[in-house]
Each structure stands twice: as C-alpha cells, then as structure tokens.
mmCIF file of N, CA and C in Angstrom:
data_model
loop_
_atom_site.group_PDB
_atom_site.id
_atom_site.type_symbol
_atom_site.label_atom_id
_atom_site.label_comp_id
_atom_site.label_asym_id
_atom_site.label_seq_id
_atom_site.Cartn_x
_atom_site.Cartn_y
_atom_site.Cartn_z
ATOM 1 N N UNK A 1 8.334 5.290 -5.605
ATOM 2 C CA UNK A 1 8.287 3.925 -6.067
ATOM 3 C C UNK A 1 6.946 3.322 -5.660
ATOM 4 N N UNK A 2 6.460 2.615 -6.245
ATOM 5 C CA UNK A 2 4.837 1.516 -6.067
ATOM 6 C C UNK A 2 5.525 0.453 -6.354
ATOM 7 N N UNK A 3 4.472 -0.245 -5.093
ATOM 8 C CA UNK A 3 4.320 -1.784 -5.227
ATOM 9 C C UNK A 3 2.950 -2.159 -6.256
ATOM 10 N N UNK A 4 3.459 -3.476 -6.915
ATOM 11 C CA UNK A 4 2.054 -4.144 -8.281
ATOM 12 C C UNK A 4 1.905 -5.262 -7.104
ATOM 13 N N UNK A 5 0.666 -5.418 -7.102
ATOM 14 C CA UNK A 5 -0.253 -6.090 -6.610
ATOM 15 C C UNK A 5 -0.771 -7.149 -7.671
ATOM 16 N N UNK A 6 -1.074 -8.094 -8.302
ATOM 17 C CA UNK A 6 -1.695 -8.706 -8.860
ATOM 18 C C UNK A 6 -2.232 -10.419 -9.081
ATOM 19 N N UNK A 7 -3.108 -10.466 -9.492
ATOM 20 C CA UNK A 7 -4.245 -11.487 -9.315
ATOM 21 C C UNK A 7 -4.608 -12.067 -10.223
ATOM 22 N N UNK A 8 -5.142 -13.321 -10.847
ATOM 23 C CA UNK A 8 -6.141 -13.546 -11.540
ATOM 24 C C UNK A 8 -7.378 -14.360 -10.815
ATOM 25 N N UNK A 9 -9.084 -13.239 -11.877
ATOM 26 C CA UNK A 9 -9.533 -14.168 -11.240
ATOM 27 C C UNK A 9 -10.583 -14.443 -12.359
ATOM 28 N N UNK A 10 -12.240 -15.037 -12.311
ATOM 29 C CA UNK A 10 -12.696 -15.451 -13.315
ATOM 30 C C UNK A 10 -12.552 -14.945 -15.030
ATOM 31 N N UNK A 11 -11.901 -13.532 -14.899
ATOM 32 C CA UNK A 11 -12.270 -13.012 -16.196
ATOM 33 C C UNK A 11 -10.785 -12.563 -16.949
ATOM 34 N N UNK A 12 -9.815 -12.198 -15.907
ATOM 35 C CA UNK A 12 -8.651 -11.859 -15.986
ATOM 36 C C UNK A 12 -7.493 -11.815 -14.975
ATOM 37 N N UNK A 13 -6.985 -10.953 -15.723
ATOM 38 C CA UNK A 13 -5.312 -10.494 -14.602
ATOM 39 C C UNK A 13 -5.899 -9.290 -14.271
ATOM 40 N N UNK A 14 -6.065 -9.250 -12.747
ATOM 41 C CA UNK A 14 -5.704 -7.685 -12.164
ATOM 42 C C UNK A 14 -4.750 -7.158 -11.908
ATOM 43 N N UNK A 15 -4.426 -5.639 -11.644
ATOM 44 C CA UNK A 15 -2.946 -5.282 -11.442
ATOM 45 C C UNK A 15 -3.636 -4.182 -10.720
ATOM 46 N N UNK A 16 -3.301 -4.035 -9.126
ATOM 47 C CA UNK A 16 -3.631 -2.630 -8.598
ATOM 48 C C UNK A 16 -1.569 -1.942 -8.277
ATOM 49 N N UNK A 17 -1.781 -0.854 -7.958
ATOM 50 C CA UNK A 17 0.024 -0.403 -7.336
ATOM 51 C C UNK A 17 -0.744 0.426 -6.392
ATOM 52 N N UNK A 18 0.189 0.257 -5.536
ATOM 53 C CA UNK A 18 0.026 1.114 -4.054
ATOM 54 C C UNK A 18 1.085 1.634 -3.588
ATOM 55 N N UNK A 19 1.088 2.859 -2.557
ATOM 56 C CA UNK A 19 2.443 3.302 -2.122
ATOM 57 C C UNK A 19 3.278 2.921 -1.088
ATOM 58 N N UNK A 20 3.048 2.279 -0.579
ATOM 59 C CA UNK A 20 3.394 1.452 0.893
ATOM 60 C C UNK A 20 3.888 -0.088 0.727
ATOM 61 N N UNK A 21 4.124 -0.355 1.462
ATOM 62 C CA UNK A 21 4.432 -2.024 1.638
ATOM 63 C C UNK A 21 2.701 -2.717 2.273
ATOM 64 N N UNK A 22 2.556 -2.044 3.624
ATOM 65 C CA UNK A 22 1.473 -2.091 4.558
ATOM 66 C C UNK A 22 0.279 -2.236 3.333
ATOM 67 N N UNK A 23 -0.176 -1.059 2.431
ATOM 68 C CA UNK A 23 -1.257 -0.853 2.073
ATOM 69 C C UNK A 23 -1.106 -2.237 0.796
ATOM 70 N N UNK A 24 0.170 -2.425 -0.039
ATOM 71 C CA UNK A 24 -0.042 -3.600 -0.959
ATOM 72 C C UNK A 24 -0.519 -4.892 -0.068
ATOM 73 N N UNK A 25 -0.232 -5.310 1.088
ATOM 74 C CA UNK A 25 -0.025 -6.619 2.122
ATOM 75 C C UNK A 25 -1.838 -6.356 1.663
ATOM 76 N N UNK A 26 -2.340 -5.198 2.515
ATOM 77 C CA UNK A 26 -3.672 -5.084 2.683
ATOM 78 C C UNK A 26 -4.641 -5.433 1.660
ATOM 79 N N UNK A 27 -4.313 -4.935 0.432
ATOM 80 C CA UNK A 27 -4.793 -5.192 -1.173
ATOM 81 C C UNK A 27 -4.944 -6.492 -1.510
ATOM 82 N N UNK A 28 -3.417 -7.321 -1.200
ATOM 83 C CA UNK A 28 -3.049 -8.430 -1.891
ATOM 84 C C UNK A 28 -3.938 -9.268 -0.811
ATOM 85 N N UNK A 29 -4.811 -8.779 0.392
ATOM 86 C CA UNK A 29 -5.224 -10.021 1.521
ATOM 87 C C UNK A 29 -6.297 -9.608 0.399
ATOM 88 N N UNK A 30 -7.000 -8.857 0.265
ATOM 89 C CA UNK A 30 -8.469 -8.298 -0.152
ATOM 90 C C UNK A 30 -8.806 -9.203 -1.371
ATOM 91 N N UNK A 31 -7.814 -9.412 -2.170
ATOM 92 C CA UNK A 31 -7.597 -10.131 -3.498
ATOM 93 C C UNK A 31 -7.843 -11.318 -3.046
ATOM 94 N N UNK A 32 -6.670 -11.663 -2.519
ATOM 95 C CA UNK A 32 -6.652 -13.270 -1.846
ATOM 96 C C UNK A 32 -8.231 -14.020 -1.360
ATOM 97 N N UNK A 33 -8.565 -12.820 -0.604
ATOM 98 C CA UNK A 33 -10.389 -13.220 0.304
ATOM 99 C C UNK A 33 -11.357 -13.283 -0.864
ATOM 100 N N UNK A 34 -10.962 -12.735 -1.714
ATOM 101 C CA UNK A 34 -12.699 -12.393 -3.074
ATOM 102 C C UNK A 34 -11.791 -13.606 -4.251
ATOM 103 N N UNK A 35 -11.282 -14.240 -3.649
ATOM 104 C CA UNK A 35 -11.064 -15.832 -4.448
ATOM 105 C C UNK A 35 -9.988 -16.189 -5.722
ATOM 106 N N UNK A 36 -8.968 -14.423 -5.671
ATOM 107 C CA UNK A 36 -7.980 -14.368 -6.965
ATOM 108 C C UNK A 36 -7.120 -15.394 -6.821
ATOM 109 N N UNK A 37 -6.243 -16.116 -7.597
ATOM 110 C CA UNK A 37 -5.438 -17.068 -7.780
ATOM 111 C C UNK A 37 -4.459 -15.996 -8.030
ATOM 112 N N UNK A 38 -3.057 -16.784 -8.063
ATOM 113 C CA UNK A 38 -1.834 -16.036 -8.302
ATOM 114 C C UNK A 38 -1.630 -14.972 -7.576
ATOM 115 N N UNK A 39 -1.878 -14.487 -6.676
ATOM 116 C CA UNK A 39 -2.076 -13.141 -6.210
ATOM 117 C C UNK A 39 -0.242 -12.910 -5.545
ATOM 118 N N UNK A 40 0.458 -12.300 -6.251
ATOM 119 C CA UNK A 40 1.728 -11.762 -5.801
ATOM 120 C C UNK A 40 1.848 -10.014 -5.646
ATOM 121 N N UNK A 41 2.720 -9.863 -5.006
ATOM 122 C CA UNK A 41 3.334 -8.249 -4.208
ATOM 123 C C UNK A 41 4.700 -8.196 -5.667
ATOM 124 N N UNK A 42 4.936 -7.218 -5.735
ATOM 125 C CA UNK A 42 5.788 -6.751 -6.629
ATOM 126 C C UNK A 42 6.378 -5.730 -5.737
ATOM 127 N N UNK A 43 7.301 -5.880 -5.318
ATOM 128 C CA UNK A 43 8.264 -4.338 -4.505
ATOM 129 C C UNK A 43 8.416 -3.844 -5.546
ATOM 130 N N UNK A 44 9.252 -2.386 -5.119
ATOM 131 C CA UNK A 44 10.012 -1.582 -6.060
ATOM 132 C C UNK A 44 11.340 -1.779 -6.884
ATOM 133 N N UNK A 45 11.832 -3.004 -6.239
ATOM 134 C CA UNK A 45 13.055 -3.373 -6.514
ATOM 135 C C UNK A 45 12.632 -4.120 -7.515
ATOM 136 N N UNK A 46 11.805 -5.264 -8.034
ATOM 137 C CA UNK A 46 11.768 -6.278 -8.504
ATOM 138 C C UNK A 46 11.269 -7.674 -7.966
ATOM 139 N N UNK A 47 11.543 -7.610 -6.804
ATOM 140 C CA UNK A 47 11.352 -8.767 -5.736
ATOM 141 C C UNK A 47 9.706 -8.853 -5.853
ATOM 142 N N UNK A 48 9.714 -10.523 -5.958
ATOM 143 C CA UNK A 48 8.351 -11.080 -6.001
ATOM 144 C C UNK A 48 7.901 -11.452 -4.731
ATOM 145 N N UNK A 49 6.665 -11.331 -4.334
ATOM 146 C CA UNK A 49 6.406 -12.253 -2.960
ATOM 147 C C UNK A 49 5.072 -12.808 -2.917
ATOM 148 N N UNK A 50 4.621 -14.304 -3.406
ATOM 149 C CA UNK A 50 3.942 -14.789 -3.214
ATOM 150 C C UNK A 50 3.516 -14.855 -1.586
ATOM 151 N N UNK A 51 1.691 -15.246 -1.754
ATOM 152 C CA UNK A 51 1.098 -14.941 -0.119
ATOM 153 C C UNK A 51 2.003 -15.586 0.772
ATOM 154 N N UNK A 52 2.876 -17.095 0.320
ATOM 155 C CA UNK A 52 3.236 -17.363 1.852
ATOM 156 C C UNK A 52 4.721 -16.490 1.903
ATOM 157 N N UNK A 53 4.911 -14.965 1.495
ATOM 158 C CA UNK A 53 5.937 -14.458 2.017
ATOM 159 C C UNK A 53 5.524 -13.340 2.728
ATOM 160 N N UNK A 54 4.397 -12.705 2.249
ATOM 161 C CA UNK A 54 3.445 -11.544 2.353
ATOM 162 C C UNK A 54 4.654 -10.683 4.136
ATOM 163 N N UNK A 55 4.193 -11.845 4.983
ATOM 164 C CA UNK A 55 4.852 -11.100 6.029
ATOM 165 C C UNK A 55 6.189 -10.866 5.953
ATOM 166 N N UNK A 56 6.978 -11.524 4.751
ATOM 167 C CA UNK A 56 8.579 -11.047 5.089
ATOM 168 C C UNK A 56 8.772 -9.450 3.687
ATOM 169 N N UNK A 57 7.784 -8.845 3.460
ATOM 170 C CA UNK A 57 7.618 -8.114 2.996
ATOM 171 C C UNK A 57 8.763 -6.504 3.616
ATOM 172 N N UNK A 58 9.610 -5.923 3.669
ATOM 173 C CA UNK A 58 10.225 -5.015 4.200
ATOM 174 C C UNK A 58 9.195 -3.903 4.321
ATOM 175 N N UNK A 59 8.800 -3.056 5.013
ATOM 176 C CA UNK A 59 8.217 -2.212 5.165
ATOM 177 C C UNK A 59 8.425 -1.369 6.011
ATOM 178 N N UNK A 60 9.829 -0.688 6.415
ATOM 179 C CA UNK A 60 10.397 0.641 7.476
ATOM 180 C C UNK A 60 11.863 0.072 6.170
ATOM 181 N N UNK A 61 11.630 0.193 5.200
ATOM 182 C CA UNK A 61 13.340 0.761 4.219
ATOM 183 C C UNK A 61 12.813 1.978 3.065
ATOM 184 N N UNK A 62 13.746 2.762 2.638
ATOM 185 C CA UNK A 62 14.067 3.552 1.774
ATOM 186 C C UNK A 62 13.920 2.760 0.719
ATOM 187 N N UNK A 63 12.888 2.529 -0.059
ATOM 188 C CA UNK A 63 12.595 1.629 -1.242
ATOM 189 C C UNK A 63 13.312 2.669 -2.882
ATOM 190 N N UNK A 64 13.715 3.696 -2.210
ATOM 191 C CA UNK A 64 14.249 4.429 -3.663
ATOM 192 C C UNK A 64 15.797 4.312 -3.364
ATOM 193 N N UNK A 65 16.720 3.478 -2.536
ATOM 194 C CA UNK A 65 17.842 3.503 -2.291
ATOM 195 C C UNK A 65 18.145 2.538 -2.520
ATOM 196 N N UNK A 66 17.021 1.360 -2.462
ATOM 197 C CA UNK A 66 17.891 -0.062 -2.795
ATOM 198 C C UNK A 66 17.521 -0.546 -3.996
ATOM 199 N N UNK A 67 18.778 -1.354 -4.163
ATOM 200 C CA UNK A 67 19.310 -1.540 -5.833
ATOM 201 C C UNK A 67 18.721 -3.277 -5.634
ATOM 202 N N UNK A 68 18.895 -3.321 -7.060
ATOM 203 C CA UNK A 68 18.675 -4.901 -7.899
ATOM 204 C C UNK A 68 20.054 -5.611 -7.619
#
C-alpha cells in the first residue's frame, strides 16, 4: 500500500506516493517548506490528513489489514 502526498503550487497539483507513513510526513514537510498550498497525506485506507494532523498520522500498523 502507498501513501499520496499532494500539493498545489504556482503551476499545478503535485502528487508524490511513498511507502511509509514516516517518509510521506517527511515529503508532505518538504512540500509544505518550498511554499505548496493544500498539501494533504492520503493513507492507504482513504483517510485524509491535512498538516495540522500530520502527527496523528499511524505509523507502527499493518496498513494492508485495515479496512474503510
């Protein structure tokens, strides 16, 4: 399962996916610092997390076991 990462910033929507929880948090700060707007985490489940959730992000679960 990947987490979507994504952003907009002067020209468009970015969309990176990463395999971790840790490494999207890391992406989505990187985004956040070089001035993207909108910048949300996409789990595997569906679950959205705008920056002010970033830390309630799960990251030690079985992301291919849990359901919608």
């Amino acid at each position: 399962m990947k987490f979507l990462i994504t952003g907009t910033d002067s020209i468009g929507r970015i969309v990176f996916r990463c395999e971790t929880a840790a490494a999207a948090r890391r992406k989505a700060a990187v985004l956040a610092e070089c001035g993207c707007d909108d910048v949300v985490i996409t789990a595997p489940d569906g679950q959205r997390y705008p920056p002010q959730m970033f830390d309630q992000l799960p990251s030690d679960i079985d992301w291919s076991e849990r359901r919608h």
